[in-house]
Tab-separated table of C-alpha atoms and ligand atoms in Angstrom:
chain	number	residue	atom	x	y	z
A	235	UNK	CA	10.102	-28.318	27.986
A	236	UNK	CA	13.326	-29.077	25.949
A	237	UNK	CA	13.790	-32.531	27.804
A	238	UNK	CA	9.788	-33.487	27.499
A	239	UNK	CA	10.303	-32.910	23.763
A	240	UNK	CA	13.602	-34.852	24.077
A	241	UNK	CA	11.399	-38.125	25.838
A	242	UNK	CA	9.467	-38.295	22.361
A	243	UNK	CA	12.465	-38.700	20.497
A	244	UNK	CA	12.345	-35.786	18.855
A	245	UNK	CA	14.613	-32.506	18.170
A	246	UNK	CA	13.436	-28.953	19.335
A	247	UNK	CA	14.332	-25.858	17.815
A	248	UNK	CA	13.675	-22.460	19.925
A	249	UNK	CA	13.456	-18.891	19.443
A	250	UNK	CA	14.695	-16.326	21.942
A	251	UNK	CA	16.266	-12.660	22.192
A	252	UNK	CA	19.727	-11.370	23.993
A	253	UNK	CA	18.175	-9.293	26.460
A	254	UNK	CA	20.485	-7.758	29.105
A	255	UNK	CA	19.030	-6.903	32.460
A	256	UNK	CA	15.586	-6.744	33.522
A	257	UNK	CA	12.823	-6.919	32.884
A	258	UNK	CA	13.407	-9.071	29.619
A	259	UNK	CA	10.666	-8.086	28.102
A	260	UNK	CA	8.370	-4.939	27.374
A	261	UNK	CA	6.033	-3.458	24.740
A	262	UNK	CA	9.218	-2.965	21.929
A	263	UNK	CA	11.169	-6.161	22.653
A	264	UNK	CA	7.606	-8.211	22.511
A	265	UNK	CA	6.648	-6.870	19.230
A	266	UNK	CA	10.107	-7.466	17.829
A	267	UNK	CA	9.894	-10.805	19.304
A	268	UNK	CA	6.819	-11.676	17.304
A	269	UNK	CA	8.070	-10.471	14.084
A	270	UNK	CA	11.465	-12.529	14.366
A	271	UNK	CA	9.016	-15.595	15.098
A	272	UNK	CA	7.007	-15.028	12.192
A	273	UNK	CA	10.345	-14.262	9.983
A	274	UNK	CA	11.899	-17.562	11.380
A	275	UNK	CA	8.732	-19.878	10.227
A	276	UNK	CA	8.996	-18.838	6.731
A	277	UNK	CA	12.401	-18.935	6.602
A	278	UNK	CA	12.186	-22.448	8.441
A	279	UNK	CA	9.691	-23.541	5.863
A	280	UNK	CA	11.620	-22.302	3.143
A	281	UNK	CA	14.113	-24.383	3.636
A	282	UNK	CA	11.998	-27.330	4.260
A	283	UNK	CA	12.880	-27.528	8.423
A	284	UNK	CA	9.890	-29.669	9.293
A	285	UNK	CA	8.115	-28.126	12.814
A	286	UNK	CA	5.798	-29.447	14.395
A	287	UNK	CA	4.246	-25.798	15.041
A	288	UNK	CA	0.676	-27.359	16.432
A	289	UNK	CA	3.060	-28.522	19.516
A	290	UNK	CA	4.591	-25.118	19.788
A	291	UNK	CA	5.291	-23.334	23.052
A	292	UNK	CA	5.331	-19.482	23.156
A	293	UNK	CA	5.663	-17.711	26.439
A	294	UNK	CA	6.860	-14.448	27.641
A	295	UNK	CA	7.906	-14.515	31.279
A	296	UNK	CA	10.242	-13.429	33.688
A	297	UNK	CA	13.227	-15.373	31.536
A	298	UNK	CA	11.728	-13.063	28.619
A	299	UNK	CA	10.338	-13.882	25.721
A	300	UNK	CA	10.872	-17.506	24.412
A	301	UNK	CA	9.701	-19.853	21.768
A	302	UNK	CA	9.882	-23.311	21.463
A	303	UNK	CA	8.874	-26.220	19.118
A	304	UNK	CA	9.574	-30.159	17.733
A	305	UNK	CA	11.418	-30.440	15.017
A	306	UNK	CA	11.837	-33.598	12.904
A	307	UNK	CA	15.434	-34.580	11.183
A	308	UNK	CA	13.583	-36.697	8.791
A	309	UNK	CA	14.385	-34.737	5.810
A	310	UNK	CA	17.323	-32.477	7.221
A	311	UNK	CA	20.082	-33.684	9.412
A	312	UNK	CA	20.877	-31.888	12.707
A	313	UNK	CA	23.802	-30.174	11.642
A	314	UNK	CA	21.798	-28.761	8.185
A	315	UNK	CA	19.126	-27.156	10.483
A	316	UNK	CA	21.483	-26.046	12.600
A	317	UNK	CA	22.897	-24.639	9.285
A	318	UNK	CA	19.753	-23.095	8.291
A	319	UNK	CA	19.366	-21.366	11.849
A	320	UNK	CA	22.755	-20.029	11.955
A	321	UNK	CA	22.021	-18.589	8.168
A	322	UNK	CA	18.586	-16.566	9.699
A	323	UNK	CA	21.008	-15.301	12.465
A	324	UNK	CA	23.463	-14.011	10.394
A	325	UNK	CA	21.092	-12.423	7.542
A	326	UNK	CA	18.960	-11.011	9.985
A	327	UNK	CA	19.619	-6.872	9.946
A	328	UNK	CA	19.283	-7.569	14.045
A	329	UNK	CA	20.665	-11.039	14.178
A	330	UNK	CA	22.605	-10.484	17.157
A	331	UNK	CA	19.815	-9.952	19.410
A	332	UNK	CA	17.973	-12.849	18.475
A	333	UNK	CA	19.550	-16.853	19.842
A	334	UNK	CA	17.964	-19.637	17.238
A	335	UNK	CA	18.938	-22.793	19.290
A	336	UNK	CA	18.666	-26.476	18.111
A	337	UNK	CA	18.541	-29.437	20.566
A	338	UNK	CA	19.310	-32.616	19.370
A	339	UNK	CA	17.006	-35.739	20.524
A	340	UNK	CA	18.710	-36.207	23.761
A	341	UNK	CA	17.377	-31.952	24.635
A	342	UNK	CA	21.114	-30.882	24.449
A	343	UNK	CA	22.183	-27.647	22.471
A	344	UNK	CA	23.511	-28.603	18.989
A	345	UNK	CA	26.682	-26.072	18.505
A	346	UNK	CA	28.245	-25.136	15.234
A	347	UNK	CA	31.750	-24.782	17.491
A	348	UNK	CA	31.632	-20.909	15.956
A	349	UNK	CA	31.068	-18.089	18.759
A	350	UNK	CA	29.354	-14.698	18.287
A	351	UNK	CA	30.665	-11.178	18.216
A	352	UNK	CA	29.702	-8.928	21.335
A	353	UNK	CA	26.994	-6.927	19.548
A	354	UNK	CA	27.614	-3.836	21.582
A	355	UNK	CA	31.503	-3.712	21.263
A	356	UNK	CA	32.106	-5.976	18.092
A	357	UNK	CA	35.393	-6.705	19.391
A	358	UNK	CA	35.299	-9.776	21.424
A	359	UNK	CA	33.596	-13.157	21.745
A	360	UNK	CA	29.917	-11.884	23.251
A	361	UNK	CA	30.266	-15.136	25.309
A	362	UNK	CA	33.394	-13.102	26.924
A	363	UNK	CA	31.923	-9.683	27.679
A	364	UNK	CA	28.804	-11.357	29.292
A	365	UNK	CA	31.001	-13.590	31.587
A	366	UNK	CA	32.908	-10.012	32.714
A	367	UNK	CA	29.526	-8.197	32.685
A	368	UNK	CA	32.006	-6.010	30.450
A	369	UNK	CA	28.954	-3.402	29.269
A	370	UNK	CA	26.282	-1.880	31.722
A	371	UNK	CA	22.903	-3.549	30.959
A	372	UNK	CA	21.322	-0.465	30.684
A	373	UNK	CA	23.899	0.371	28.106
A	374	UNK	CA	23.490	-2.499	26.422
A	375	UNK	CA	19.396	-1.717	26.757
A	376	UNK	CA	19.363	1.635	25.797
A	377	UNK	CA	21.328	0.423	22.412
A	378	UNK	CA	19.097	-1.984	21.485
A	379	UNK	CA	15.835	-1.021	22.080
A	380	UNK	CA	15.346	1.984	19.409
A	381	UNK	CA	16.997	-0.583	16.858
A	382	UNK	CA	13.915	-2.961	17.431
A	383	UNK	CA	11.584	-0.391	17.728
A	384	UNK	CA	12.942	1.281	14.565
A	385	UNK	CA	12.874	-2.171	12.897
A	386	UNK	CA	9.616	-2.943	13.734
A	387	UNK	CA	8.472	0.429	12.598
A	388	UNK	CA	10.012	-0.165	8.848
A	389	UNK	CA	8.364	-3.618	9.033
A	390	UNK	CA	4.789	-2.189	9.626
A	391	UNK	CA	5.635	0.810	7.283
A	392	UNK	CA	6.601	-1.553	4.486
A	393	UNK	CA	3.303	-3.523	5.140
A	394	UNK	CA	1.497	-0.850	4.894
A	395	UNK	CA	3.706	0.557	1.865
A	396	UNK	CA	2.332	-2.583	0.061
A	397	UNK	CA	-1.271	-2.827	1.131
A	398	UNK	CA	-1.932	0.519	-0.135
A	399	UNK	CA	-0.247	0.031	-3.373
A	400	UNK	CA	-2.474	-3.134	-3.702
A	401	UNK	CA	-5.752	-1.165	-2.529
A	402	UNK	CA	-4.522	0.915	-6.079
A	403	UNK	CA	-4.324	-1.791	-8.028
A	404	UNK	CA	-7.846	-3.060	-7.394
A	405	UNK	CA	-9.431	0.342	-7.470
A	406	UNK	CA	-8.307	0.505	-10.643
A	407	UNK	CA	-9.441	-3.161	-11.918
A	408	UNK	CA	-12.438	-2.518	-10.603
A	409	UNK	CA	-13.270	0.677	-12.654
A	410	UNK	CA	-11.595	-1.365	-16.162
A	411	UNK	CA	-13.672	-4.136	-15.360
A	412	UNK	CA	-17.135	-2.521	-14.507
A	413	UNK	CA	-19.646	-3.279	-17.220
A	414	UNK	CA	-21.630	-2.024	-18.754
A	415	UNK	CA	-20.261	1.690	-18.629
A	416	UNK	CA	-20.969	4.409	-20.943
A	417	UNK	CA	-19.157	5.810	-23.818
A	418	UNK	CA	-16.315	4.235	-21.993
A	419	UNK	CA	-13.918	0.728	-22.433
A	420	UNK	CA	-15.601	-2.325	-20.544
A	421	UNK	CA	-15.300	-5.817	-20.451
A	422	UNK	CA	-17.339	-6.525	-23.438
A	423	UNK	CA	-18.077	-2.943	-25.593
A	424	UNK	CA	-14.784	-0.555	-26.401
A	425	UNK	CA	-17.785	2.043	-26.053
A	426	UNK	CA	-16.888	5.550	-27.990
A	427	UNK	CA	-12.852	4.417	-28.349
A	428	UNK	CA	-11.605	2.971	-31.751
A	429	UNK	CA	-8.320	2.567	-30.632
A	430	UNK	CA	-8.732	0.915	-27.268
A	431	UNK	CA	-10.312	-2.328	-25.417
A	432	UNK	CA	-10.376	-4.112	-22.550
A	433	UNK	CA	-7.019	-5.640	-23.081
A	434	UNK	CA	-5.389	-2.153	-23.641
A	435	UNK	CA	-6.337	-1.068	-20.108
A	436	UNK	CA	-5.289	-4.107	-18.443
A	437	UNK	CA	-2.009	-4.112	-20.616
A	438	UNK	CA	-1.385	-0.500	-19.320
A	439	UNK	CA	-2.557	-0.924	-15.874
A	440	UNK	CA	0.174	-3.739	-15.381
A	441	UNK	CA	2.543	-1.350	-17.198
A	442	UNK	CA	2.205	1.676	-14.547
A	443	UNK	CA	1.708	-0.677	-11.282
A	444	UNK	CA	4.910	-1.026	-10.494
A	445	UNK	CA	5.243	2.569	-9.680
A	446	UNK	CA	2.644	2.124	-7.413
A	447	UNK	CA	4.938	1.709	-4.085
A	448	UNK	CA	7.611	4.470	-5.109
A	449	UNK	CA	4.557	7.101	-4.978
A	450	UNK	CA	3.753	5.921	-1.436
A	451	UNK	CA	7.320	5.699	-0.395
A	452	UNK	CA	8.338	9.609	-1.384
A	453	UNK	CA	4.924	10.234	0.318
A	454	UNK	CA	6.139	8.208	3.889
A	455	UNK	CA	9.662	10.132	3.826
A	456	UNK	CA	8.294	13.514	2.324
A	457	UNK	CA	9.204	15.862	5.176
A	458	UNK	CA	9.571	19.397	3.588
A	459	UNK	CA	6.518	21.820	5.131
A	460	UNK	CA	5.786	23.166	2.264
A	461	UNK	CA	3.766	21.084	0.194
A	462	UNK	CA	4.029	22.174	-3.102
A	463	UNK	CA	7.637	20.598	-3.492
A	464	UNK	CA	5.880	17.314	-3.555
A	465	UNK	CA	4.295	17.901	-7.230
A	466	UNK	CA	7.612	17.654	-8.868
A	467	UNK	CA	8.441	14.607	-7.472
A	468	UNK	CA	5.299	12.808	-8.218
A	469	UNK	CA	5.189	14.307	-11.751
A	470	UNK	CA	8.591	12.874	-12.087
A	471	UNK	CA	7.624	9.347	-11.325
A	472	UNK	CA	4.156	10.202	-13.239
A	473	UNK	CA	6.290	10.976	-16.401
A	474	UNK	CA	7.886	7.242	-15.924
A	475	UNK	CA	4.472	5.716	-15.511
A	476	UNK	CA	3.143	7.853	-18.979
A	477	UNK	CA	6.247	6.115	-20.683
A	478	UNK	CA	5.249	2.697	-19.445
A	479	UNK	CA	1.881	3.165	-20.351
A	480	UNK	CA	3.048	4.522	-23.799
A	481	UNK	CA	4.689	1.603	-24.533
A	482	UNK	CA	2.397	-1.079	-23.306
A	483	UNK	CA	-0.238	0.299	-25.448
A	484	UNK	CA	1.515	1.283	-28.431
A	485	UNK	CA	1.197	4.949	-28.007
A	486	UNK	CA	-2.441	5.132	-26.653
A	487	UNK	CA	-3.446	7.699	-23.842
A	488	UNK	CA	-5.554	5.007	-22.105
A	489	UNK	CA	-4.310	6.255	-18.342
A	490	UNK	CA	-2.818	9.575	-18.475
A	491	UNK	CA	-5.335	11.378	-16.101
A	492	UNK	CA	-5.641	8.399	-13.632
A	493	UNK	CA	-1.809	8.469	-13.314
A	494	UNK	CA	-1.640	12.000	-11.896
A	495	UNK	CA	-4.860	11.581	-9.640
A	496	UNK	CA	-3.941	8.255	-8.363
A	497	UNK	CA	0.026	9.432	-8.022
A	498	UNK	CA	-1.284	12.375	-5.422
A	499	UNK	CA	-3.629	9.824	-3.675
A	500	UNK	CA	-0.840	7.262	-3.350
A	501	UNK	CA	1.954	10.075	-2.031
A	502	UNK	CA	-0.673	11.609	0.185
A	503	UNK	CA	-2.049	8.198	2.035
A	504	UNK	CA	1.884	7.804	2.062
A	505	UNK	CA	2.114	10.827	3.815
A	506	UNK	CA	-0.616	10.713	6.065
A	507	UNK	CA	0.452	7.041	7.145
A	508	UNK	CA	3.816	7.927	8.115
A	509	UNK	CA	1.765	9.993	10.670
A	510	UNK	CA	-1.219	8.122	11.975
A	511	UNK	CA	-2.191	4.314	11.532
A	512	UNK	CA	-5.558	5.624	10.896
A	513	UNK	CA	-6.944	6.860	7.689
A	514	UNK	CA	-8.324	10.888	8.322
A	515	UNK	CA	-10.426	11.903	5.693
A	516	UNK	CA	-9.537	15.545	6.493
A	517	UNK	CA	-6.427	15.292	6.514
A	518	UNK	CA	-5.910	13.422	3.241
A	519	UNK	CA	-7.965	15.925	1.263
A	520	UNK	CA	-5.656	18.694	3.579
A	521	UNK	CA	-2.535	16.858	2.060
A	522	UNK	CA	-3.846	16.821	-1.371
A	523	UNK	CA	-4.951	20.933	-1.639
A	524	UNK	CA	-1.631	21.877	0.081
A	525	UNK	CA	0.393	19.986	-2.403
A	526	UNK	CA	-1.794	21.321	-5.193
A	527	UNK	CA	-2.377	24.724	-4.151
A	528	UNK	CA	-2.894	27.156	-7.123
A	529	UNK	CA	-2.382	24.423	-9.641
A	530	UNK	CA	-5.168	25.889	-11.926
A	531	UNK	CA	-3.271	29.424	-11.324
A	532	UNK	CA	0.433	28.442	-12.272
A	533	UNK	CA	-0.697	25.406	-14.604
A	534	UNK	CA	-3.863	26.450	-16.799
A	535	UNK	CA	-4.293	30.487	-16.473
A	536	UNK	CA	-0.141	31.159	-17.082
A	537	UNK	CA	0.028	28.247	-19.941
A	538	UNK	CA	-3.170	29.139	-21.358
A	539	UNK	CA	-1.196	30.720	-24.289
A	540	UNK	CA	0.402	27.542	-24.901
A	541	UNK	CA	-2.314	25.705	-24.292
A	542	UNK	CA	-1.182	21.655	-25.264
A	543	UNK	CA	-2.723	19.217	-23.459
A	544	UNK	CA	-6.532	18.555	-23.604
A	545	UNK	CA	-7.091	19.943	-20.465
A	546	UNK	CA	-5.362	23.150	-20.950
A	547	UNK	CA	-7.182	23.359	-24.565
A	548	UNK	CA	-10.316	23.048	-22.754
A	549	UNK	CA	-9.854	25.502	-20.052
A	550	UNK	CA	-8.550	28.177	-22.647
A	551	UNK	CA	-11.995	27.396	-24.546
A	552	UNK	CA	-14.462	27.050	-21.583
A	553	UNK	CA	-12.555	27.799	-18.117
A	554	UNK	CA	-13.235	24.302	-16.807
A	555	UNK	CA	-10.239	23.282	-14.897
A	556	UNK	CA	-10.633	19.069	-15.098
A	557	UNK	CA	-8.377	17.141	-13.062
A	558	UNK	CA	-6.011	19.992	-11.515
A	559	UNK	CA	-9.391	21.965	-10.321
A	560	UNK	CA	-10.419	18.884	-8.691
A	561	UNK	CA	-6.840	18.015	-7.156
A	562	UNK	CA	-7.176	21.766	-6.328
A	563	UNK	CA	-10.315	21.352	-4.287
A	564	UNK	CA	-8.951	17.993	-2.867
A	565	UNK	CA	-11.239	16.290	-4.652
A	566	UNK	CA	-14.492	17.521	-4.181
A	567	UNK	CA	-16.305	15.308	-6.435
A	568	UNK	CA	-15.056	12.122	-5.210
A	569	UNK	CA	-15.899	13.345	-1.397
A	570	UNK	CA	-18.918	15.193	-2.035
A	571	UNK	CA	-20.904	12.653	-4.625
A	572	UNK	CA	-18.703	9.579	-5.730
A	573	UNK	CA	-18.112	8.494	-2.166
A	574	UNK	CA	-21.366	8.706	-0.433
A	575	UNK	CA	-22.858	6.148	-2.464
A	576	UNK	CA	-20.333	4.098	-1.207
A	577	UNK	CA	-20.977	4.701	2.459
A	578	UNK	CA	-22.472	1.725	4.457
A	579	UNK	CA	-21.841	-0.967	2.303
A	580	UNK	CA	-19.215	-3.588	3.691
A	581	UNK	CA	-18.891	-4.770	0.035
A	582	UNK	CA	-19.067	-3.339	-3.623
A	583	UNK	CA	-21.056	-4.851	-5.930
A	584	UNK	CA	-21.426	-3.640	-9.830
A	585	UNK	CA	-24.956	-1.565	-8.869
A	586	UNK	CA	-22.989	0.647	-5.932
A	587	UNK	CA	-20.263	1.340	-8.051
A	588	UNK	CA	-22.768	2.474	-11.221
A	589	UNK	CA	-24.301	4.616	-8.848
A	590	UNK	CA	-21.193	5.713	-7.505
A	591	UNK	CA	-20.095	6.908	-11.287
A	592	UNK	CA	-23.491	8.308	-11.807
A	593	UNK	CA	-23.100	10.812	-8.921
A	594	UNK	CA	-19.860	11.444	-10.349
A	595	UNK	CA	-20.815	11.981	-13.941
A	596	UNK	CA	-23.980	14.125	-12.702
A	597	UNK	CA	-21.973	16.899	-11.041
A	598	UNK	CA	-18.282	16.316	-13.206
A	599	UNK	CA	-17.448	18.776	-16.129
A	600	UNK	CA	-15.962	16.255	-17.781
A	601	UNK	CA	-12.900	17.706	-19.882
A	602	UNK	CA	-12.943	14.858	-22.086
A	603	UNK	CA	-16.331	15.171	-22.994
A	604	UNK	CA	-15.728	19.045	-24.095
A	605	UNK	CA	-12.788	17.931	-25.615
A	606	UNK	CA	-14.774	15.965	-27.929
A	607	UNK	CA	-17.787	17.776	-27.580
A	608	UNK	CA	-19.668	21.030	-26.453
A	609	UNK	CA	-21.346	22.214	-22.976
A	610	UNK	CA	-24.879	21.362	-24.332
A	611	UNK	CA	-23.828	17.955	-24.802
A	612	UNK	CA	-21.790	17.595	-21.215
A	613	UNK	CA	-25.203	19.282	-19.435
A	614	UNK	CA	-27.400	16.756	-21.356
A	615	UNK	CA	-25.233	13.427	-19.985
A	616	UNK	CA	-25.293	15.205	-16.506
A	617	UNK	CA	-29.077	15.703	-16.334
A	618	UNK	CA	-29.190	11.895	-17.551
A	619	UNK	CA	-26.942	10.577	-15.126
A	620	UNK	CA	-28.985	12.668	-12.595
A	621	UNK	CA	-31.839	10.870	-14.027
A	622	UNK	CA	-30.995	7.502	-13.754
A	623	UNK	CA	-29.487	7.861	-10.240
A	624	UNK	CA	-32.754	9.339	-8.880
A	625	UNK	CA	-34.804	6.442	-10.434
A	626	UNK	CA	-32.078	3.466	-10.877
A	627	UNK	CA	-33.222	1.088	-13.175
A	628	UNK	CA	-31.781	-0.619	-16.567
A	629	UNK	CA	-33.907	2.048	-18.862
A	630	UNK	CA	-32.202	5.147	-17.280
A	631	UNK	CA	-29.163	3.545	-17.184
A	632	UNK	CA	-29.353	2.363	-20.585
A	633	UNK	CA	-30.485	5.500	-21.506
A	634	UNK	CA	-27.222	7.392	-20.382
A	635	UNK	CA	-25.175	4.224	-22.685
A	636	UNK	CA	-27.004	5.092	-25.747
A	637	UNK	CA	-26.479	8.951	-25.702
A	638	UNK	CA	-22.894	8.475	-24.972
A	639	UNK	CA	-22.933	6.237	-28.100
A	640	UNK	CA	-24.962	8.441	-30.391
A	641	UNK	CA	-22.774	11.589	-29.389
A	642	UNK	CA	-19.525	9.619	-29.509
A	643	UNK	CA	-18.319	10.782	-26.155
A	644	UNK	CA	-16.504	8.918	-23.538
A	645	UNK	CA	-16.897	10.270	-19.670
A	646	UNK	CA	-13.306	9.452	-19.116
A	647	UNK	CA	-12.674	12.517	-16.690
A	648	UNK	CA	-15.558	10.525	-14.386
A	649	UNK	CA	-14.180	6.943	-14.784
A	650	UNK	CA	-10.853	8.719	-13.036
A	651	UNK	CA	-13.086	9.741	-10.103
A	652	UNK	CA	-14.625	6.333	-9.703
A	653	UNK	CA	-11.419	5.008	-9.487
A	654	UNK	CA	-10.414	7.299	-6.771
A	655	UNK	CA	-12.918	7.325	-4.890
A	656	UNK	CA	-13.247	3.119	-5.298
A	657	UNK	CA	-9.307	3.695	-3.757
A	658	UNK	CA	-10.254	6.116	-1.229
A	659	UNK	CA	-13.489	3.925	0.362
A	660	UNK	CA	-11.015	0.678	-0.032
A	661	UNK	CA	-8.674	2.603	2.300
A	662	UNK	CA	-10.740	3.806	4.627
A	663	UNK	CA	-12.038	0.069	4.970
A	664	UNK	CA	-8.529	-0.907	5.330
A	665	UNK	CA	-7.475	1.799	8.060
A	666	UNK	CA	-10.669	1.897	9.546
A	667	UNK	CA	-11.695	5.658	9.389
A	668	UNK	CA	-14.633	6.281	11.308
A	669	UNK	CA	-16.761	8.326	9.059
A	670	UNK	CA	-17.293	5.452	7.046
B	668	ZN	ZN1	31.287	-6.337	24.139
């Protein structure tokens, strides 16, 4: 095949793996090979190595996994390309298992003259150990396969972590951008807020989002059987997010509630996906419940003497447990009211998101409303939301918006639960939970 490419006057570049013994490939080796191939292609492109991937050959036979591609020397010389290939091998964490070979226009291997060290003993040139059969193939295979599997697993986990944090950001942006919203900040109105607008939320979202990856990662590595020990870990990151939020908003509390709820959600997802490739609703809810076990008793009942936060003051006055209660219940409002409104839809649009919000607000004892108002106003709002959901039209939805405006209230707690609902829906779509 190299000769065939050479007959067209072209150089060629190949990827293969150094697998001693037989068979030369198995599932682990094949997955690792495809992972390396993708990395190699990015690397070549980044260094302007011009390969013709349409003419590439990718096979897996008795000789193992193999990729061969014609390569142009119009931009880089053969030696420059050889250097890119060597750097790739050298910089790759498992580069000693990888062979990237370059062949000139005659089909001959381009050599840099450097000898590689044996990946097993790290003492002698690989070529010597191979020639003398210095190591048993089985010994070599059981040395390298777990390393390959571990590498692929990490790559997979990293992509799941990136995906989850991206979905969290997406959920927040969808919730913030939903317009119009009753009493809440949206694209065209500040709702019942004098001190914040759409830009404030964009700024604060941008400020907290870099921590999403860390929250998922903590969940991935958490192994304690006592899940309540996760809470200080999540809080520790959450406090940093709060600082970043206050810095970005000039000391306005835009997203304290969602930092807590999304922090829990991301950690729980990390923990779930460290054990499963699929989202499982009940496992997710159990993890949240276990992390927040006795939260109301520990934090609201015990702390009621020195109530400081909005949530603590409302609990003292009315007994409503707010975001903590929702968390301790494993996001009851999210799963029983918010999510069913989104179930069955292939795409989200404003109408379904508004309906999900109304379903949440119709059942949520929103402490944000109680803080500014009283239980009568809360109950009146819940009734209006129920009516607007049951008979959804502009008039009924406007009635909810007008009511919040007149009462100068903002259902921020329900908005936070909406963001969590959207996040869970997105995660279910991405990681195919069969219940959706
Ligand atoms: Zn050796």
